[in-house]
Coordinates of C-alpha atoms in Angstrom, one line a residue:
M30 CA 0.0 0.0 0.0
A31 CA 1.3 3.4 -1.0
K32 CA 2.6 5.7 1.8
P33 CA 0.5 8.8 2.7
F34 CA 1.6 12.0 1.0
T35 CA 1.7 15.4 2.8
I36 CA 2.0 18.5 0.6
T37 CA 1.9 22.1 1.6
T38 CA 2.2 25.6 0.1
A39 CA 4.0 28.2 2.1
I40 CA 1.4 30.0 4.3
S41 CA 0.7 33.5 2.9
Y42 CA 1.4 36.7 4.9
P43 CA -2.0 38.5 4.7
N44 CA -0.9 42.1 5.2
G45 CA -2.4 42.7 1.8
R46 CA -4.7 41.0 -0.7
P47 CA -3.4 37.9 -2.7
H48 CA -1.7 38.5 -6.0
I49 CA -1.0 36.2 -8.9
G50 CA 2.2 34.8 -7.3
H51 CA 0.1 33.4 -4.5
A52 CA -2.3 31.9 -7.0
Y53 CA 0.5 30.3 -9.0
E54 CA 1.9 28.5 -5.9
A55 CA -1.6 27.3 -4.9
I56 CA -2.4 26.1 -8.4
A57 CA 0.8 24.2 -8.8
T58 CA 0.6 22.6 -5.4
D59 CA -3.0 21.7 -6.0
A60 CA -2.1 20.0 -9.3
F61 CA 0.5 17.8 -7.5
A62 CA -2.0 17.0 -4.7
R63 CA -4.6 16.0 -7.2
F64 CA -2.1 13.9 -9.1
Q65 CA -1.1 12.0 -6.0
R66 CA -4.7 11.3 -5.2
M67 CA -5.2 9.9 -8.7
M68 CA -2.2 7.6 -8.0
G69 CA -4.2 6.2 -5.1
R70 CA -2.3 8.0 -2.3
D71 CA -3.8 9.2 1.0
V72 CA -3.0 12.9 0.5
F73 CA -3.0 15.7 3.1
F74 CA -2.8 19.1 1.4
Q75 CA -2.5 22.2 3.6
T76 CA -2.4 25.9 2.9
G77 CA -3.3 29.0 4.8
T78 CA -2.2 32.3 6.3
D79 CA 0.7 33.4 8.5
E80 CA -0.9 36.1 10.6
H81 CA 1.6 37.2 13.3
G82 CA 4.6 39.5 13.3
L83 CA 5.5 43.2 13.2
K84 CA 4.2 43.8 9.7
M85 CA 0.7 42.7 10.6
A86 CA 0.8 44.7 13.9
Q87 CA 1.9 47.9 12.0
A88 CA -0.6 47.4 9.2
A89 CA -3.4 47.0 11.7
R90 CA -2.2 50.1 13.7
A91 CA -2.2 52.2 10.5
R92 CA -5.9 51.3 10.0
G93 CA -6.8 51.8 13.6
I94 CA -7.9 48.2 14.1
E95 CA -6.8 45.2 16.1
P96 CA -4.3 42.8 14.4
L97 CA -6.8 39.9 14.7
A98 CA -9.5 42.0 12.9
L99 CA -7.0 42.6 10.1
A100 CA -6.1 38.9 10.0
D101 CA -9.7 37.9 9.9
E102 CA -10.4 40.2 7.0
M103 CA -7.3 39.4 4.9
S104 CA -7.2 35.7 5.6
A105 CA -10.7 35.5 4.1
Y106 CA -9.4 36.9 0.8
F107 CA -6.9 34.2 0.6
R108 CA -9.4 31.5 1.3
Q109 CA -11.7 33.1 -1.3
M110 CA -8.9 32.9 -3.8
D111 CA -8.2 29.3 -3.1
D112 CA -11.9 28.4 -3.4
A113 CA -12.4 30.4 -6.6
L114 CA -9.3 28.7 -8.2
N115 CA -10.6 25.2 -7.3
I116 CA -7.8 24.5 -4.8
S117 CA -8.5 21.1 -3.2
Y118 CA -6.9 21.8 0.2
D119 CA -7.7 19.6 3.1
R120 CA -7.0 22.2 5.7
F121 CA -6.7 26.0 5.5
I122 CA -4.7 26.8 8.5
R123 CA -4.5 30.2 10.3
T124 CA -1.7 30.7 12.7
S125 CA -4.0 32.7 15.0
E126 CA -5.9 29.4 15.8
P127 CA -5.5 28.1 19.4
D128 CA -4.3 24.6 18.3
H129 CA -1.5 26.3 16.4
H130 CA -0.4 28.2 19.4
R131 CA -0.3 24.9 21.3
A132 CA 1.8 23.3 18.6
S133 CA 4.2 26.2 18.5
Q134 CA 4.7 26.2 22.2
A135 CA 5.2 22.4 22.2
L136 CA 7.9 22.7 19.6
W137 CA 9.5 25.5 21.6
A138 CA 9.5 23.3 24.8
A139 CA 11.0 20.4 22.9
M140 CA 13.9 22.6 21.6
E141 CA 14.4 24.1 25.1
A142 CA 14.5 20.6 26.6
N143 CA 17.3 19.7 24.1
G144 CA 19.3 22.7 25.5
D145 CA 19.1 24.7 22.2
L146 CA 17.5 27.9 23.6
Y147 CA 19.2 30.5 25.7
L148 CA 18.4 34.1 26.8
D149 CA 20.7 36.9 25.6
R150 CA 20.6 40.4 24.1
Y151 CA 20.1 40.8 20.4
E152 CA 21.8 43.6 18.5
G153 CA 21.7 43.4 14.7
W154 CA 19.9 44.2 11.5
Y155 CA 16.3 43.3 11.0
S156 CA 14.0 43.6 7.9
I157 CA 10.4 44.3 8.9
R158 CA 9.3 43.5 5.4
D159 CA 11.0 40.1 5.3
E160 CA 10.5 39.4 9.1
A161 CA 14.1 38.3 9.0
F162 CA 17.4 38.9 10.7
Y163 CA 20.6 39.5 8.6
D164 CA 24.3 39.4 9.3
E165 CA 26.3 42.4 8.3
K166 CA 28.1 40.4 5.6
E167 CA 24.8 39.7 3.9
L168 CA 23.7 43.3 3.5
V169 CA 23.9 45.2 0.2
E170 CA 24.2 48.9 -0.4
G171 CA 21.3 50.9 -1.7
E172 CA 20.8 54.4 -2.9
G173 CA 22.6 57.0 -0.7
G174 CA 24.6 54.3 1.0
A175 CA 21.4 52.8 2.7
K176 CA 21.8 49.3 4.0
L177 CA 19.5 46.7 2.4
S178 CA 18.8 43.0 2.9
P179 CA 19.8 40.5 0.2
Q180 CA 16.1 40.9 -1.1
G181 CA 16.6 44.7 -1.4
T182 CA 14.3 45.5 1.5
P183 CA 15.2 48.2 4.2
V184 CA 16.8 47.0 7.4
E185 CA 16.9 48.6 10.8
W186 CA 19.4 48.2 13.7
N187 CA 17.5 46.4 16.5
V188 CA 18.5 46.0 20.1
E189 CA 16.4 44.0 22.6
E190 CA 16.5 41.0 24.9
S191 CA 15.9 37.9 23.0
W192 CA 15.8 34.1 23.2
F193 CA 18.4 32.5 20.9
F194 CA 18.3 29.2 19.1
R195 CA 21.7 27.4 18.8
L196 CA 21.6 27.3 15.0
S197 CA 25.4 27.1 14.8
K198 CA 25.2 23.7 16.5
Y199 CA 23.4 22.4 13.4
Q200 CA 25.7 23.5 10.7
Q201 CA 27.4 20.1 10.2
P202 CA 24.1 18.1 10.7
L203 CA 22.5 20.3 7.9
L204 CA 25.5 19.8 5.6
D205 CA 25.3 16.0 6.3
L206 CA 21.6 16.1 5.4
Y207 CA 22.1 17.9 2.1
A208 CA 24.9 15.4 1.2
S209 CA 22.9 12.3 2.1
Q210 CA 19.6 13.5 0.5
P211 CA 20.6 15.5 -2.6
D212 CA 16.9 16.0 -3.5
F213 CA 16.1 17.6 -0.1
I214 CA 16.3 21.0 -1.7
Q215 CA 15.2 21.5 -5.3
P216 CA 15.9 22.7 -7.9
D217 CA 19.6 22.3 -7.8
S218 CA 20.2 26.1 -8.1
R219 CA 18.5 26.6 -4.8
R220 CA 20.4 23.6 -3.2
N221 CA 23.7 25.1 -4.3
E222 CA 22.8 28.5 -2.9
I223 CA 21.8 27.1 0.5
M224 CA 24.9 24.9 0.7
R225 CA 27.1 27.9 0.1
F226 CA 25.2 29.8 2.8
V227 CA 25.5 27.1 5.4
E228 CA 29.2 26.3 4.5
G229 CA 29.9 30.0 5.2
G230 CA 29.0 29.5 8.8
L231 CA 25.8 29.8 10.8
S232 CA 25.2 32.2 13.7
D233 CA 22.8 31.5 16.5
L234 CA 19.3 32.8 15.6
S235 CA 17.2 35.3 17.6
V236 CA 13.9 33.6 18.1
S237 CA 11.8 35.9 20.2
R238 CA 10.8 39.6 20.3
T239 CA 9.7 42.0 23.1
S240 CA 9.0 45.1 21.0
F241 CA 5.5 43.9 20.1
D242 CA 3.0 41.4 21.4
W243 CA 1.2 40.1 18.3
G244 CA 2.4 36.5 18.1
V245 CA 2.6 33.2 20.0
K246 CA 3.7 33.7 23.6
V247 CA 6.9 32.1 24.6
P248 CA 6.1 29.5 27.3
N249 CA 7.0 31.0 30.7
G250 CA 8.7 33.8 28.7
D251 CA 7.2 36.9 30.4
N252 CA 6.7 39.4 27.6
H253 CA 8.4 37.5 24.8
V254 CA 6.6 36.4 21.6
M255 CA 8.1 33.9 19.2
Y256 CA 10.0 35.1 16.1
V257 CA 7.4 34.8 13.4
W258 CA 9.3 32.2 11.5
V259 CA 9.3 29.7 14.4
D260 CA 5.6 30.2 14.6
A261 CA 5.0 30.1 10.9
L262 CA 7.0 27.0 10.1
T263 CA 5.3 25.1 12.9
N264 CA 2.0 25.3 10.9
Y265 CA 3.0 22.2 9.0
L266 CA 3.2 20.2 12.2
T267 CA -0.1 21.7 13.5
G268 CA -2.0 20.3 10.5
S269 CA -0.3 17.0 10.9
G270 CA -1.6 16.6 14.5
Y271 CA 1.3 17.8 16.6
P272 CA 1.6 17.5 19.5
D273 CA -1.5 15.6 20.7
D274 CA -2.6 13.4 17.8
A275 CA 0.0 10.7 17.6
E276 CA -2.1 8.6 15.1
R277 CA -2.3 11.5 12.7
M278 CA 1.4 12.4 13.1
A279 CA 2.3 8.7 12.3
K280 CA 0.3 9.1 9.1
Y281 CA 1.2 12.5 7.8
W282 CA 4.5 13.4 9.5
A283 CA 6.4 10.2 9.9
E284 CA 10.1 9.3 9.7
G285 CA 10.8 8.5 6.1
G286 CA 7.4 9.8 5.0
D287 CA 6.6 11.7 1.8
I288 CA 6.4 15.4 3.0
L289 CA 6.8 18.1 0.3
H290 CA 6.9 21.8 0.8
I291 CA 6.2 24.0 -2.2
I292 CA 7.5 27.5 -1.6
G293 CA 8.8 30.6 -3.3
K294 CA 12.5 30.9 -3.9
D295 CA 12.8 33.9 -1.6
I296 CA 12.0 31.8 1.5
V297 CA 14.1 28.7 0.8
R298 CA 16.5 29.6 3.6
F299 CA 13.8 29.5 6.3
H300 CA 12.5 26.1 5.1
A301 CA 15.8 24.5 4.2
V302 CA 18.1 25.8 7.1
Y303 CA 16.0 27.0 10.0
W304 CA 13.1 24.5 9.7
P305 CA 15.2 21.2 9.6
A306 CA 17.4 22.6 12.4
F307 CA 14.3 23.2 14.6
L308 CA 13.0 19.7 13.8
M309 CA 16.3 18.1 14.5
S310 CA 16.4 19.9 17.9
A311 CA 12.9 18.8 18.7
K312 CA 13.7 15.2 17.6
L313 CA 11.0 15.2 15.0
P314 CA 11.0 13.8 11.4
L315 CA 12.2 16.0 8.6
P316 CA 10.3 16.8 5.4
S317 CA 11.4 14.8 2.4
Q318 CA 11.8 17.8 0.0
V319 CA 11.7 21.6 -0.1
F320 CA 11.0 22.9 -3.7
G321 CA 11.6 26.6 -4.3
H322 CA 9.7 27.8 -7.4
G323 CA 10.4 31.0 -9.3
F324 CA 8.6 34.3 -9.5
L325 CA 5.9 35.3 -12.0
L326 CA 6.7 38.5 -13.9
N327 CA 4.2 40.8 -15.5
R328 CA 5.4 41.2 -19.1
G329 CA 8.9 40.4 -17.9
E330 CA 8.8 43.0 -15.0
K331 CA 8.6 42.2 -11.3
M332 CA 5.2 43.0 -9.9
S333 CA 5.1 46.2 -7.7
K334 CA 2.3 48.2 -6.2
S335 CA 4.2 51.4 -7.0
V336 CA 4.4 50.4 -10.7
G337 CA 0.7 49.4 -10.6
N338 CA 1.3 46.0 -12.3
V339 CA 0.1 43.7 -9.5
A340 CA -2.5 41.4 -10.9
D341 CA -5.6 40.2 -8.9
P342 CA -5.9 36.4 -9.5
L343 CA -9.7 36.6 -9.1
E344 CA -10.0 39.2 -11.8
L345 CA -7.8 37.1 -14.1
A346 CA -9.8 33.9 -13.4
E347 CA -13.1 35.7 -14.1
R348 CA -11.7 37.3 -17.2
F349 CA -10.2 34.2 -18.8
G350 CA -11.6 31.2 -16.9
V351 CA -10.3 29.3 -13.9
D352 CA -9.0 26.3 -15.9
Q353 CA -7.7 28.5 -18.7
L354 CA -5.6 30.4 -16.1
R355 CA -4.5 27.2 -14.4
Y356 CA -3.5 25.6 -17.7
F357 CA -1.6 28.7 -18.8
L358 CA 0.4 29.1 -15.6
L359 CA 1.4 25.4 -15.5
S360 CA 2.2 25.1 -19.2
E361 CA 3.9 28.4 -19.8
V362 CA 6.4 28.4 -16.9
T363 CA 9.0 25.8 -16.3
F364 CA 8.4 24.9 -12.6
G365 CA 11.4 26.2 -10.6
N366 CA 12.2 29.0 -13.0
D367 CA 10.8 32.5 -13.2
G368 CA 8.1 33.0 -15.8
S369 CA 6.1 35.8 -17.4
Y370 CA 2.5 36.3 -18.2
S371 CA 0.3 38.8 -20.1
A372 CA -3.3 38.9 -21.4
E373 CA -2.1 38.1 -24.9
A374 CA -0.1 35.1 -23.8
I375 CA -3.0 33.7 -21.8
V376 CA -5.4 34.1 -24.7
Q377 CA -3.0 32.7 -27.2
R378 CA -2.2 29.6 -25.1
A379 CA -5.8 28.9 -24.0
N380 CA -7.1 29.3 -27.6
S381 CA -4.5 27.2 -29.3
D382 CA -4.2 24.3 -26.9
L383 CA -7.6 24.2 -25.2
A384 CA -10.1 25.6 -27.6
N385 CA -8.6 24.8 -31.0
S386 CA -6.8 21.5 -30.2
F387 CA -8.4 19.6 -27.3
G388 CA -11.8 21.3 -27.1
N389 CA -12.4 21.1 -30.9
L390 CA -11.3 17.4 -31.0
A391 CA -13.8 16.5 -28.3
Q392 CA -16.6 18.7 -29.8
R393 CA -16.4 17.4 -33.3
T394 CA -16.0 13.8 -32.3
L395 CA -18.8 13.7 -29.8
S396 CA -21.1 15.9 -31.9
F397 CA -20.6 13.5 -34.8
I398 CA -21.5 10.5 -32.6
A399 CA -24.6 12.3 -31.1
K400 CA -25.8 13.3 -34.6
N401 CA -25.0 10.3 -36.8
L402 CA -25.3 7.4 -34.2
E403 CA -28.1 9.1 -32.2
G404 CA -25.7 9.0 -29.2
R405 CA -25.1 5.3 -29.4
L406 CA -21.5 4.5 -28.6
P407 CA -19.7 3.1 -31.7
W408 CA -18.5 -0.5 -31.9
A409 CA -14.9 -1.0 -31.2
V410 CA -13.3 -3.6 -33.6
E411 CA -11.3 -6.1 -31.5
G412 CA -7.9 -6.8 -32.9
S413 CA -8.1 -4.1 -35.6
S414 CA -5.4 -4.5 -38.2
H415 CA -5.3 -0.8 -39.0
T416 CA -1.8 0.5 -38.3
A417 CA -3.2 4.0 -37.7
D418 CA -5.4 2.8 -34.9
H419 CA -2.5 1.0 -33.2
Q420 CA -0.2 4.0 -33.6
L421 CA -2.7 6.4 -32.1
Q422 CA -3.6 4.1 -29.2
G423 CA 0.1 3.7 -28.5
V424 CA 0.8 7.4 -28.5
V425 CA -2.2 8.1 -26.2
Q426 CA -1.5 5.3 -23.8
D427 CA 2.2 6.2 -23.6
A428 CA 1.3 9.9 -22.8
C429 CA -1.6 9.2 -20.4
H430 CA -0.3 6.1 -18.6
T431 CA 3.4 6.8 -18.4
L432 CA 4.7 10.2 -19.5
V433 CA 2.2 12.6 -17.9
P434 CA 2.3 10.7 -14.5
R435 CA 6.1 10.6 -14.6
E436 CA 6.5 14.3 -15.2
L437 CA 3.9 15.3 -12.6
A438 CA 5.6 13.0 -10.1
G439 CA 8.9 14.9 -10.9
L440 CA 7.2 18.3 -10.3
A441 CA 7.4 19.2 -14.0
P442 CA 3.9 20.2 -15.0
S443 CA 4.9 22.1 -18.1
T444 CA 6.6 19.0 -19.5
A445 CA 3.6 16.8 -18.5
I446 CA 1.4 19.2 -20.5
E447 CA 3.8 19.0 -23.5
E448 CA 3.5 15.2 -23.5
W449 CA -0.3 15.4 -23.3
M450 CA -0.5 17.9 -26.1
R451 CA 1.6 15.6 -28.4
A452 CA -1.2 13.0 -27.9
V453 CA -3.9 15.6 -28.6
F454 CA -2.1 16.6 -31.8
A455 CA -1.9 12.9 -32.8
C456 CA -5.7 12.5 -32.3
N457 CA -6.3 15.6 -34.5
A458 CA -4.1 14.2 -37.2
Y459 CA -5.8 10.8 -36.9
I460 CA -9.4 12.2 -37.3
D461 CA -8.3 14.4 -40.2
A462 CA -6.6 11.4 -42.0
Q463 CA -9.4 8.9 -41.2
A464 CA -12.2 11.3 -42.1
P465 CA -15.2 9.6 -40.4
W466 CA -17.6 12.0 -42.1
A467 CA -16.5 10.4 -45.5
L468 CA -16.5 6.9 -44.1
R469 CA -20.2 7.4 -43.1
K470 CA -21.2 6.8 -46.7
T471 CA -18.4 4.4 -47.9
D472 CA -17.6 2.2 -44.9
P473 CA -19.9 2.6 -41.9
E474 CA -18.2 -0.2 -40.0
R475 CA -14.8 1.4 -40.3
M476 CA -16.4 4.8 -39.3
E477 CA -17.5 3.2 -36.0
A478 CA -14.1 1.7 -35.4
V479 CA -12.5 5.1 -35.9
L480 CA -15.0 6.8 -33.6
A481 CA -14.5 4.2 -30.9
V482 CA -10.7 4.8 -31.0
L483 CA -11.3 8.5 -30.7
Y484 CA -13.8 8.2 -27.9
N485 CA -11.5 6.1 -25.9
A486 CA -8.5 8.4 -26.6
I487 CA -10.5 11.5 -25.6
G488 CA -11.6 9.8 -22.4
Q489 CA -8.0 8.9 -21.5
L490 CA -6.8 12.4 -22.3
A491 CA -9.5 13.9 -20.1
I492 CA -8.6 11.6 -17.2
A493 CA -4.9 12.3 -17.5
I494 CA -5.2 16.1 -17.5
Q495 CA -7.5 16.3 -14.5
P496 CA -4.8 17.6 -12.1
I497 CA -4.3 20.6 -14.4
I498 CA -7.9 21.5 -15.5
P499 CA -10.0 19.6 -13.0
A500 CA -13.4 21.3 -13.6
S501 CA -13.2 21.1 -17.4
A502 CA -12.0 17.6 -17.4
A503 CA -14.7 16.5 -15.0
N504 CA -17.3 18.3 -17.2
L505 CA -16.1 16.4 -20.3
L506 CA -15.9 13.0 -18.5
D507 CA -19.4 13.5 -17.1
Q508 CA -20.7 14.2 -20.6
M509 CA -19.0 11.1 -21.9
G510 CA -20.3 8.9 -19.0
V511 CA -16.9 7.8 -17.9
P512 CA -17.4 6.2 -14.5
A513 CA -15.7 7.6 -11.3
E514 CA -13.6 4.5 -10.8
A515 CA -12.0 4.9 -14.2
R516 CA -10.9 8.5 -13.4
T517 CA -7.5 7.6 -11.9
Y518 CA -4.2 6.6 -13.4
E519 CA -4.9 3.0 -12.5
G520 CA -8.4 3.2 -13.8
L521 CA -7.1 4.3 -17.2
A522 CA -6.0 0.7 -17.8
S523 CA -9.6 -0.6 -17.2
D524 CA -11.9 -1.5 -20.1
W525 CA -14.3 1.3 -19.1
Y526 CA -15.3 1.9 -22.7
A527 CA -16.6 -1.6 -23.3
D528 CA -18.4 -1.5 -20.0
L529 CA -19.9 1.8 -20.8
R530 CA -21.1 0.7 -24.2
A531 CA -22.6 -2.5 -22.7
S532 CA -24.5 -0.4 -20.2
G533 CA -26.5 1.2 -23.0
F534 CA -25.2 4.7 -22.3
T535 CA -26.4 7.3 -24.7
L536 CA -24.3 10.4 -25.5
S537 CA -26.2 13.7 -25.5
P538 CA -25.2 16.5 -27.9
P539 CA -22.0 17.9 -26.2
K540 CA -21.6 21.3 -24.8
P541 CA -18.4 23.2 -25.8
L542 CA -15.7 23.1 -23.2
F543 CA -13.5 26.1 -24.0
P544 CA -15.1 29.2 -25.6
R545 CA -12.5 31.1 -27.7
L546 CA -11.1 34.1 -25.8
E547 CA -10.7 37.5 -27.4
L548 CA -8.5 40.4 -26.3
T549 CA -10.1 43.7 -25.4
E550 CA -8.8 46.8 -27.1
D551 CA -7.0 47.8 -23.9
E552 CA -5.3 44.4 -23.6
A553 CA -4.3 44.3 -27.3
G554 CA -2.8 47.8 -27.0
A555 CA -1.0 47.3 -23.7

């Protein structure tokens, strides 16, 4: 029996509304979660919001409201985004929840029991925007000689009493981890970057603050609250049942389990250095992989509120369609690299691949069956000697049974879609060459064989692409009468078509899946 599979996004910091970058991470993670479910895995998929820290306290103060009121409002926008984009999360966690406070305090107690926490005075550079501490050697010079973090954000000199975590103690254990598990950090560019950082020497980490109180209280820590990243990272344990639900932990956070974090490349250090060190200290299992994806750029430019090019994912989904947006983002961008988007690119990709190629293939095949066979499913000729039939069946089976699952398992959705599209193109070439509309008059038996091959191929293609465009694929499979038990990668191998035909299923005239998109004048002229 396959091991359970735990997959998470980073939890979003809700001091503003979600942007397309948040949507991209959620969509990609959702595709991987759906894929693993289709492989028969017991999947736990968690996302949510990271609601503590100085940024949230300052943003709430600027609006004259309590931090929790701001968190309630903003977290709701992120949940709304996930629901609108058909994100199949099992838990949407909020770090302001009481059970998360318990989990964070339990992790703190475990690290303290291991002798890895001590009280001292912190003096150093802190970026409010990053919620991160930086060594002097990491800073870069900005305009007018201003000191900036490696991310280009302002830093301030900070002095206060703080609890420290003995991060320096874990330098060699971390390097041993990276050496023994080369895939722990992916892609390789992120792994190399982190290894250089750790090899350069680790300083002990300040893990509490006294200058504000919006956070998880340090156990017996007077007026200390936890450094927001200790609290935020613990969310993955909270959802897995820590510290009270041993049965759930054994399932979703076990030694040697499949635990995958999908995060942005700007927060790899927190997940690949601090997080495994915290877990080692608390004597808890480590995740199996941390994958740092790239950024989305608007026409090649980084999104910025000041430039005014920050895209609202709900507006994009409403404008182009949820599945069209999902398909574009996962096909256009090589996962792990930066990618760019624009209205023209979305329209071009959705029209060429979904409307013109796959949608048109399904529409003309199913419409022909509904009209010329009155919806009766065509006879499949057993042991057909037609080379074209065997060739197409081989291409479709190879793509749907082997190549698409292999690439999704390897976190390469764009390559999975390329393999799928090759099979779609093969189907279109087959229908054009076989011309069932001509066979209707000259060879009705051959016409039915061709239509049966196509029906089976379209069903397999719709099953295989479900992780990417779940609603559209389900819509097509419903129209085609494909049973629920066939809609998995294992079910692809079943003889669902013969069973469906034997049941007397009648195909109704199909409804188009993907209406063609048109650019507005503003979009075309942008």
